[in-house]
Amino acid sequence: MVLINTMYFKGFWEKAFVADDTQTRSFFLSETEEKKVEMMETTSKFKYAYNDKLNAQVLEMFYKDSDISMTIILPSEVNGLQLVEEGLEEVFREQSYYNAKVHVQMPKFVTKSDIKLTDVLKNMGIKTAFGNSAEFTGIAEDKGEKIKIDEVLQKAVIEVDEEGTTAVAATGGFMVMIPSVAEVLIDFIANRPFIYFLKSKSIGVLFIGRYFGP
């Protein structure tokens, strides 16, 4: 038996990007390699913080009529993603943002993942369900039929554009706030690898991913 649990989310930005402002710009895959991508652009008030420990900017953008937001963690260095990944727990735990006027450039992107979770679940102690002693008679058509879980797969697709985000998933540091100064414009130029996640205030983190470029 293969386990599959489907989740779907489509959100429209509370502060949408204007499609006419999208331009082709450089995205730096490393210090020596770059590719051209379609970069969306806007300037507005967003939740913002700088994580001194991770040497990264953090930007939170909300979706319209929803408690769900997308947070982007952007390392200051093009090769700074590993440090950010090691400190993600602090970012999830701390929410010390402030409202800032931010000039945002970020790529339109689609990311896809296909992950086998069987070994992960077994390492977490979920083992009986995968063995011959598994008990799933309540869902078997033939009451004498023995059923066990063979595989748990997770497939996820995240698409981000000027209007918002579409996310589909099937599952078989301490924040340092920069003092607020009137009309100071902060540049948040996501032209290098970054971490992003969708979260709900009521549920928590829904999706998480990395963008390395096209």
Coordinates of N, CA and C in Angstrom, one line a residue:
M1 N 0.8 -1.2 0.0 CA 0.0 0.0 0.0 C 0.9 1.2 0.0
V2 N 0.5 2.2 -0.8 CA 1.2 3.5 -0.9 C 0.4 4.6 -0.3
L3 N 0.9 5.3 0.7 CA 0.1 6.4 1.3 C 0.3 7.7 0.5
I4 N -0.8 8.4 0.3 CA -0.9 9.7 -0.4 C -1.9 10.6 0.3
N5 N -1.4 11.8 0.7 CA -2.3 12.7 1.3 C -2.1 14.0 0.5
T6 N -3.2 14.6 -0.1 CA -3.1 15.7 -0.9 C -3.4 17.0 -0.2
M7 N -2.6 18.1 -0.5 CA -2.9 19.4 0.1 C -2.7 20.4 -1.0
Y8 N -3.7 21.4 -1.1 CA -3.6 22.4 -2.1 C -3.8 23.8 -1.5
F9 N -3.0 24.7 -2.0 CA -3.1 26.1 -1.6 C -2.9 27.0 -2.8
K10 N -3.8 28.0 -2.9 CA -3.6 29.1 -3.9 C -3.9 30.4 -3.2
G11 N -2.8 31.2 -3.1 CA -3.0 32.5 -2.4 C -2.6 33.7 -3.3
F12 N -3.4 34.7 -3.2 CA -3.1 36.0 -3.9 C -2.4 37.0 -3.0
W13 N -1.3 37.6 -3.4 CA -0.6 38.5 -2.6 C -1.5 39.6 -2.1
E14 N -1.3 39.9 -0.8 CA -2.0 41.1 -0.2 C -1.6 42.4 -0.9
K15 N -0.3 42.4 -1.3 CA 0.3 43.5 -2.0 C 0.9 42.9 -3.3
A16 N 0.1 42.9 -4.3 CA 0.5 42.2 -5.6 C 1.6 42.9 -6.3
F17 N 2.4 42.1 -7.0 CA 3.4 42.6 -7.9 C 2.7 43.0 -9.2
V18 N 3.2 44.0 -9.9 CA 2.7 44.5 -11.2 C 3.5 43.8 -12.3
A19 N 2.8 43.0 -13.2 CA 3.4 42.2 -14.2 C 4.3 43.1 -15.1
D20 N 3.9 44.3 -15.4 CA 4.7 45.2 -16.3 C 6.0 45.5 -15.7
D21 N 6.2 45.4 -14.4 CA 7.4 45.7 -13.8 C 8.4 44.6 -13.8
T22 N 8.0 43.4 -14.1 CA 8.8 42.2 -14.2 C 9.8 42.4 -15.3
Q23 N 11.1 42.1 -15.0 CA 12.2 42.3 -16.0 C 13.1 41.1 -15.9
T24 N 13.9 40.9 -17.0 CA 14.9 39.8 -17.0 C 16.2 40.4 -16.3
R25 N 16.6 39.7 -15.3 CA 17.8 40.1 -14.5 C 18.7 38.9 -14.2
S26 N 19.8 39.2 -13.7 CA 20.8 38.2 -13.3 C 20.5 37.5 -12.0
F27 N 20.6 36.2 -12.0 CA 20.4 35.4 -10.7 C 21.8 34.7 -10.5
F28 N 22.4 34.9 -9.4 CA 23.7 34.3 -9.2 C 23.7 33.0 -8.5
L29 N 24.0 31.9 -9.3 CA 24.0 30.6 -8.7 C 25.2 30.3 -7.8
S30 N 26.3 31.0 -8.1 CA 27.5 31.0 -7.2 C 28.3 32.3 -7.5
E31 N 29.4 32.4 -6.9 CA 30.2 33.6 -7.1 C 30.7 33.8 -8.5
T32 N 30.7 32.7 -9.3 CA 31.3 32.7 -10.6 C 30.2 32.4 -11.7
E33 N 29.0 32.0 -11.3 CA 28.0 31.6 -12.3 C 26.7 32.3 -12.1
E34 N 26.1 32.8 -13.2 CA 24.8 33.4 -13.1 C 23.9 33.0 -14.3
K35 N 22.6 33.2 -14.1 CA 21.7 32.9 -15.2 C 20.6 34.0 -15.2
K36 N 20.0 34.2 -16.3 CA 19.0 35.2 -16.4 C 17.6 34.6 -16.0
V37 N 16.9 35.4 -15.2 CA 15.6 35.0 -14.7 C 14.6 36.2 -14.8
E38 N 13.3 35.9 -14.8 CA 12.3 36.9 -14.7 C 12.2 37.4 -13.3
M39 N 12.5 38.6 -13.0 CA 12.5 39.1 -11.6 C 11.3 40.0 -11.4
M40 N 10.4 39.7 -10.5 CA 9.3 40.6 -10.1 C 9.8 41.7 -9.3
E41 N 9.1 42.8 -9.2 CA 9.6 44.0 -8.5 C 8.5 44.8 -7.9
T42 N 8.6 45.2 -6.7 CA 7.6 46.1 -6.1 C 8.3 46.8 -4.9
T43 N 7.7 47.9 -4.5 CA 8.1 48.6 -3.3 C 6.9 48.9 -2.4
S44 N 6.9 48.4 -1.2 CA 5.7 48.5 -0.3 C 6.1 48.3 1.1
K45 N 5.2 48.3 2.0 CA 5.4 48.0 3.5 C 5.3 46.5 3.7
F46 N 6.3 45.9 4.3 CA 6.3 44.5 4.5 C 6.9 44.2 5.9
K47 N 6.7 43.0 6.5 CA 7.3 42.6 7.7 C 8.8 42.3 7.3
Y48 N 9.7 42.8 8.1 CA 11.1 42.7 7.8 C 12.0 42.5 9.0
A49 N 13.1 41.8 8.9 CA 14.0 41.6 10.0 C 15.4 41.3 9.4
Y50 N 16.4 41.5 10.2 CA 17.8 41.0 9.8 C 18.3 40.1 10.8
N51 N 18.7 38.9 10.4 CA 19.2 37.9 11.4 C 20.7 38.0 11.4
D52 N 21.2 38.6 12.4 CA 22.7 38.8 12.5 C 23.4 37.5 12.6
K53 N 22.9 36.5 13.3 CA 23.6 35.2 13.4 C 23.7 34.5 12.1
L54 N 22.6 34.6 11.3 CA 22.6 33.9 10.0 C 23.1 34.7 8.9
N55 N 23.4 36.0 9.2 CA 23.8 37.0 8.2 C 22.8 36.9 7.0
A56 N 21.6 37.1 7.3 CA 20.5 37.0 6.3 C 19.4 38.0 6.6
Q57 N 18.8 38.5 5.5 CA 17.6 39.3 5.5 C 16.4 38.3 5.6
V58 N 15.3 38.7 6.3 CA 14.1 37.9 6.4 C 12.9 38.8 6.0
L59 N 12.1 38.4 5.0 CA 11.0 39.2 4.6 C 9.7 38.3 4.6
E60 N 8.7 38.8 5.2 CA 7.4 38.1 5.3 C 6.3 38.9 4.5
M61 N 5.7 38.2 3.5 CA 4.7 38.7 2.7 C 3.4 38.0 2.8
F62 N 2.3 38.7 3.1 CA 1.0 38.0 3.4 C 0.2 37.8 2.2
Y63 N -0.7 36.9 2.3 CA -1.7 36.6 1.2 C -3.0 37.3 1.6
K64 N -3.8 37.7 0.6 CA -5.0 38.4 0.8 C -6.1 37.5 1.4
D65 N -6.8 38.1 2.4 CA -7.9 37.4 3.1 C -7.4 36.0 3.7
S66 N -6.3 36.0 4.3 CA -5.7 34.7 4.8 C -4.8 35.0 5.9
D67 N -4.6 34.0 6.8 CA -3.6 34.1 7.8 C -2.3 33.4 7.4
I68 N -2.2 33.1 6.1 CA -1.0 32.5 5.5 C -0.1 33.5 4.9
S69 N 1.2 33.3 5.1 CA 2.2 34.2 4.6 C 3.4 33.4 4.0
M70 N 4.2 34.1 3.1 CA 5.4 33.5 2.6 C 6.6 34.3 3.3
T71 N 7.5 33.5 3.8 CA 8.7 34.1 4.4 C 9.9 33.7 3.5
I72 N 10.7 34.7 3.2 CA 11.9 34.4 2.4 C 13.1 34.8 3.3
I73 N 14.1 33.8 3.4 CA 15.3 34.1 4.1 C 16.4 34.2 3.1
L74 N 17.0 35.4 3.0 CA 18.0 35.6 1.9 C 19.3 35.9 2.5
P75 N 20.3 34.9 2.3 CA 21.6 35.1 2.8 C 22.3 36.4 2.2
S76 N 23.1 37.0 3.0 CA 23.8 38.2 2.4 C 24.9 37.8 1.4
E77 N 25.4 36.6 1.5 CA 26.4 36.0 0.6 C 25.8 35.0 -0.3
V78 N 26.2 34.9 -1.5 CA 25.7 34.0 -2.5 C 25.9 32.5 -2.0
N79 N 26.9 32.3 -1.2 CA 27.2 30.9 -0.7 C 26.8 30.7 0.7
G80 N 25.8 31.5 1.2 CA 25.5 31.5 2.6 C 24.3 30.6 3.0
L81 N 23.8 29.8 2.0 CA 22.6 29.0 2.3 C 22.7 28.0 3.4
Q82 N 23.9 27.4 3.5 CA 24.1 26.3 4.5 C 24.0 26.9 5.9
L83 N 24.5 28.1 6.1 CA 24.4 28.7 7.5 C 22.9 29.0 7.8
V84 N 22.2 29.4 6.8 CA 20.7 29.6 7.0 C 20.0 28.4 7.4
E85 N 20.3 27.3 6.6 CA 19.6 26.0 6.9 C 19.9 25.5 8.3
E86 N 21.1 25.7 8.8 CA 21.5 25.3 10.1 C 20.8 26.0 11.2
G87 N 20.3 27.2 10.9 CA 19.6 28.1 11.9 C 18.1 28.2 11.7
L88 N 17.5 27.4 10.9 CA 16.1 27.6 10.5 C 15.2 27.5 11.8
E89 N 15.6 26.7 12.7 CA 14.7 26.5 13.9 C 14.6 27.9 14.6
E90 N 15.6 28.7 14.7 CA 15.5 30.0 15.3 C 14.6 30.9 14.5
V91 N 14.6 30.8 13.2 CA 13.7 31.6 12.4 C 12.3 31.3 12.7
F92 N 12.0 29.9 12.7 CA 10.6 29.5 13.0 C 10.2 29.9 14.4
R93 N 11.1 29.9 15.3 CA 10.7 30.2 16.7 C 10.5 31.7 17.0
E94 N 11.4 32.5 16.4 CA 11.3 34.0 16.7 C 10.6 34.7 15.5
Q95 N 9.8 35.6 15.9 CA 9.0 36.4 14.9 C 9.2 37.9 15.2
S96 N 10.4 38.3 15.4 CA 10.6 39.7 15.7 C 10.8 40.6 14.5
Y97 N 9.7 40.8 13.8 CA 9.8 41.6 12.6 C 9.3 43.1 12.9
Y98 N 9.5 43.9 12.0 CA 8.9 45.3 12.1 C 8.4 45.7 10.7
N99 N 7.5 46.6 10.6 CA 7.0 47.1 9.3 C 8.0 48.0 8.7
A100 N 8.4 47.7 7.5 CA 9.4 48.5 6.8 C 9.0 48.7 5.4
K101 N 9.5 49.8 4.9 CA 9.3 50.1 3.4 C 10.4 49.4 2.7
V102 N 10.1 48.4 1.9 CA 11.1 47.5 1.3 C 10.9 47.5 -0.2
H103 N 12.0 47.7 -0.9 CA 12.1 47.5 -2.4 C 12.5 46.0 -2.6
V104 N 11.5 45.3 -3.2 CA 11.7 43.8 -3.4 C 11.9 43.5 -4.8
Q105 N 12.9 42.7 -5.1 CA 13.1 42.0 -6.4 C 13.2 40.5 -6.1
M106 N 12.4 39.7 -6.7 CA 12.4 38.3 -6.5 C 12.0 37.6 -7.7
P107 N 12.6 36.4 -8.0 CA 12.2 35.7 -9.2 C 10.9 35.0 -9.2
K108 N 10.2 35.0 -10.4 CA 9.1 34.1 -10.6 C 9.7 32.7 -10.6
F109 N 9.1 31.7 -9.9 CA 9.7 30.4 -10.0 C 8.7 29.3 -9.7
V110 N 9.1 28.1 -10.2 CA 8.4 26.9 -9.9 C 9.4 25.9 -9.3
T111 N 9.1 25.3 -8.2 CA 10.0 24.3 -7.7 C 9.2 23.0 -7.5
K112 N 9.8 21.9 -7.7 CA 9.2 20.6 -7.6 C 10.1 19.7 -6.8
S113 N 9.5 18.8 -6.0 CA 10.2 17.9 -5.2 C 9.5 16.5 -5.2
D114 N 10.3 15.5 -5.0 CA 9.8 14.1 -5.0 C 10.6 13.4 -3.9
I115 N 10.1 13.2 -2.8 CA 10.8 12.7 -1.6 C 10.2 11.4 -1.1
K116 N 11.0 10.4 -0.8 CA 10.6 9.2 -0.2 C 10.7 9.3 1.3
L117 N 9.6 9.2 2.0 CA 9.6 9.4 3.5 C 9.6 8.1 4.3
T118 N 9.7 7.0 3.6 CA 9.6 5.7 4.4 C 10.7 5.6 5.4
D119 N 12.0 5.8 5.0 CA 13.1 5.6 6.0 C 13.0 6.7 7.1
V120 N 12.6 7.9 6.7 CA 12.4 8.9 7.7 C 11.4 8.5 8.8
L121 N 10.3 8.0 8.4 CA 9.2 7.6 9.4 C 9.7 6.4 10.2
K122 N 10.4 5.5 9.6 CA 10.9 4.4 10.4 C 11.9 4.8 11.4
N123 N 12.8 5.8 11.1 CA 13.8 6.3 12.0 C 13.1 7.1 13.1
M124 N 11.9 7.6 12.9 CA 11.1 8.3 13.9 C 10.4 7.3 14.8
G125 N 10.5 6.0 14.5 CA 9.9 5.0 15.4 C 8.6 4.3 14.8
I126 N 8.2 4.8 13.6 CA 7.0 4.2 13.0 C 7.4 3.0 12.2
K127 N 7.3 1.8 12.8 CA 7.9 0.7 12.1 C 6.8 -0.4 11.9
T128 N 5.9 -0.6 12.8 CA 4.9 -1.6 12.7 C 4.1 -1.5 11.4
A129 N 3.7 -0.3 11.0 CA 2.9 -0.1 9.9 C 3.5 -0.6 8.6
F130 N 4.8 -0.8 8.6 CA 5.6 -1.3 7.4 C 5.8 -2.8 7.4
G131 N 5.5 -3.4 8.5 CA 5.8 -4.8 8.7 C 4.6 -5.7 8.5
N132 N 4.8 -7.0 8.6 CA 3.7 -8.0 8.4 C 2.7 -8.0 9.5
S133 N 3.1 -7.4 10.7 CA 2.1 -7.3 11.8 C 1.3 -6.0 11.7
A134 N 1.3 -5.3 10.7 CA 0.5 -4.1 10.5 C -1.0 -4.4 10.5
E135 N -1.8 -3.6 11.1 CA -3.2 -3.8 11.3 C -4.0 -2.8 10.6
F136 N -4.5 -3.1 9.3 CA -5.3 -2.2 8.5 C -6.5 -2.8 8.1
T137 N -7.1 -3.8 8.8 CA -8.3 -4.5 8.4 C -9.5 -3.6 8.2
G138 N -9.5 -2.5 8.9 CA -10.6 -1.5 8.7 C -10.7 -0.9 7.4
I139 N -9.7 -0.9 6.6 CA -9.7 -0.4 5.2 C -9.6 -1.4 4.1
A140 N -9.5 -2.7 4.5 CA -9.4 -3.7 3.5 C -10.7 -4.2 3.0
E141 N -10.9 -4.4 1.7 CA -12.1 -4.9 1.2 C -12.3 -6.4 1.6
D142 N -11.3 -7.1 1.6 CA -11.3 -8.5 2.0 C -10.8 -8.6 3.4
K143 N -11.6 -8.9 4.4 CA -11.3 -8.8 5.8 C -10.1 -9.8 6.1
G144 N -9.9 -10.8 5.3 CA -8.8 -11.7 5.5 C -7.5 -11.2 4.9
E145 N -7.6 -10.1 4.2 CA -6.4 -9.6 3.4 C -5.5 -8.9 4.4
K146 N -4.2 -9.2 4.3 CA -3.2 -8.5 5.1 C -2.6 -7.3 4.3
I147 N -2.7 -6.1 5.0 CA -2.2 -4.9 4.3 C -1.1 -4.3 5.2
K148 N 0.0 -3.8 4.5 CA 1.0 -3.1 5.2 C 1.4 -1.9 4.2
I149 N 2.1 -0.9 4.8 CA 2.6 0.2 4.0 C 3.9 -0.2 3.4
D150 N 3.9 0.0 2.0 CA 5.2 -0.3 1.3 C 6.0 1.0 1.1
E151 N 5.3 2.1 0.9 CA 6.1 3.3 0.6 C 5.2 4.5 1.0
V152 N 5.9 5.6 1.5 CA 5.3 6.9 1.7 C 6.0 7.9 0.9
L153 N 5.3 8.5 -0.1 CA 5.9 9.5 -1.0 C 5.4 10.9 -0.8
Q154 N 6.2 11.8 -0.9 CA 5.8 13.2 -0.9 C 6.2 13.9 -2.2
K155 N 5.2 14.4 -2.9 CA 5.5 15.2 -4.1 C 4.9 16.6 -3.8
A156 N 5.7 17.6 -4.1 CA 5.3 19.0 -3.9 C 5.6 19.9 -5.1
V157 N 4.8 20.8 -5.4 CA 5.0 21.8 -6.5 C 4.6 23.2 -5.9
I158 N 5.6 24.1 -6.0 CA 5.3 25.5 -5.6 C 5.5 26.4 -6.8
E159 N 4.5 27.2 -7.0 CA 4.7 28.2 -8.1 C 4.4 29.6 -7.6
V160 N 5.4 30.5 -7.9 CA 5.3 31.9 -7.4 C 5.3 32.8 -8.6
D161 N 4.3 33.7 -8.7 CA 4.3 34.7 -9.7 C 3.8 36.1 -9.2
E162 N 3.5 37.0 -10.1 CA 3.1 38.3 -9.7 C 1.8 38.3 -8.9
E163 N 0.9 37.4 -9.1 CA -0.4 37.4 -8.5 C -0.3 36.7 -7.1
G164 N 0.5 35.7 -6.9 CA 0.6 35.0 -5.7 C 1.3 33.7 -5.8
T165 N 0.8 32.7 -5.0 CA 1.5 31.4 -4.9 C 0.5 30.3 -5.0
T166 N 0.8 29.3 -5.8 CA 0.1 28.1 -5.9 C 1.0 27.0 -5.3
A167 N 0.5 26.2 -4.4 CA 1.2 25.1 -3.7 C 0.4 23.9 -3.7
V168 N 1.0 22.8 -4.2 CA 0.3 21.5 -4.2 C 1.3 20.5 -3.6
A169 N 0.8 19.7 -2.6 CA 1.6 18.7 -2.0 C 0.9 17.4 -1.8
A170 N 1.5 16.4 -2.2 CA 0.9 15.0 -2.0 C 1.9 14.3 -1.1
T171 N 1.4 13.8 0.0 CA 2.4 13.1 0.9 C 2.0 11.7 1.0
G172 N 2.4 10.8 0.2 CA 2.4 9.4 0.3 C 3.6 9.2 1.2
G173 N 17.7 31.9 14.9 CA 18.5 32.9 15.4 C 17.7 34.0 16.1
F174 N 17.9 34.2 16.3 CA 17.4 35.4 17.0 C 17.3 36.6 16.0
M175 N 16.2 37.2 15.9 CA 16.0 38.3 15.0 C 16.5 39.6 15.5
V176 N 17.3 40.3 14.8 CA 17.8 41.6 15.2 C 17.0 42.6 14.4
M177 N 16.3 43.5 15.0 CA 15.5 44.5 14.3 C 16.3 45.7 14.1
I178 N 16.3 46.2 12.9 CA 17.0 47.5 12.6 C 16.1 48.6 13.0
P179 N 16.6 49.6 13.8 CA 15.7 50.6 14.3 C 14.9 51.3 13.1
S180 N 13.7 51.5 13.4 CA 12.8 52.1 12.3 C 13.2 53.6 12.2
V181 N 13.4 54.0 10.9 CA 13.7 55.3 10.6 C 12.7 55.7 9.5
A182 N 12.1 56.9 9.6 CA 11.0 57.3 8.7 C 11.5 57.3 7.3
E183 N 10.8 56.7 6.4 CA 11.1 56.7 4.9 C 12.4 56.1 4.5
V184 N 13.0 55.3 5.4 CA 14.2 54.6 5.0 C 13.8 53.4 4.1
L185 N 14.4 53.3 2.9 CA 14.0 52.3 2.0 C 15.1 51.1 2.1
I186 N 14.6 49.9 2.3 CA 15.4 48.7 2.4 C 15.4 48.0 1.1
D187 N 16.5 47.6 0.6 CA 16.6 46.8 -0.6 C 16.6 45.3 -0.2
F188 N 15.7 44.5 -0.8 CA 15.6 43.1 -0.6 C 15.7 42.5 -2.0
I189 N 16.9 42.2 -2.5 CA 17.1 41.8 -3.9 C 17.5 40.3 -3.8
A190 N 16.5 39.5 -4.1 CA 16.6 38.0 -4.1 C 17.2 37.5 -5.4
N191 N 18.5 37.8 -5.6 CA 19.2 37.4 -6.8 C 20.2 36.3 -6.6
R192 N 20.0 35.6 -5.5 CA 20.9 34.5 -5.1 C 20.1 33.5 -4.4
P193 N 20.6 32.2 -4.2 CA 19.9 31.2 -3.5 C 19.3 31.6 -2.2
F194 N 18.0 31.2 -1.9 CA 17.3 31.5 -0.7 C 16.4 30.4 -0.2
I195 N 16.0 30.5 1.0 CA 15.0 29.6 1.6 C 13.7 30.3 1.7
Y196 N 12.6 29.6 1.5 CA 11.3 30.2 1.6 C 10.4 29.2 2.3
F197 N 9.4 29.7 3.0 CA 8.4 28.8 3.6 C 7.0 29.5 3.7
L198 N 6.0 28.7 3.5 CA 4.6 29.2 3.8 C 4.2 28.7 5.1
K199 N 3.6 29.6 5.9 CA 3.1 29.3 7.2 C 1.8 29.9 7.5
S200 N 1.0 29.2 8.4 CA -0.3 29.7 8.8 C -0.1 30.1 10.3
K201 N -0.7 31.2 10.7 CA -0.6 31.6 12.1 C -1.3 30.5 13.0
S202 N -2.3 29.9 12.5 CA -3.0 28.9 13.3 C -2.5 27.5 13.3
I203 N -1.8 27.2 12.2 CA -1.3 25.8 12.0 C 0.2 25.7 12.1
G204 N 1.0 26.7 11.6 CA 2.4 26.6 11.6 C 2.9 26.5 10.1
V205 N 4.1 25.9 10.0 CA 4.7 25.8 8.6 C 4.0 24.8 7.8
L206 N 3.6 25.2 6.6 CA 2.9 24.3 5.6 C 3.8 23.8 4.6
F207 N 4.6 24.6 4.0 CA 5.6 24.2 3.0 C 6.9 24.9 3.2
I208 N 8.0 24.2 2.8 CA 9.3 24.8 2.9 C 10.1 24.4 1.7
G209 N 11.0 25.3 1.2 CA 11.8 24.9 0.1 C 13.0 25.8 -0.1
R210 N 13.8 25.4 -1.1 CA 15.0 26.2 -1.4 C 14.9 26.5 -2.9
Y211 N 15.3 27.7 -3.2 CA 15.4 28.1 -4.6 C 16.9 28.4 -5.0
F212 N 17.4 27.6 -5.9 CA 18.8 27.7 -6.3 C 18.9 28.4 -7.7
G213 N 17.8 28.7 -8.3 CA 17.8 29.3 -9.7 C 17.2 28.3 -10.7
P214 N 17.1 28.7 -11.9 CA 16.5 27.9 -12.9 C 17.4 26.7 -13.4

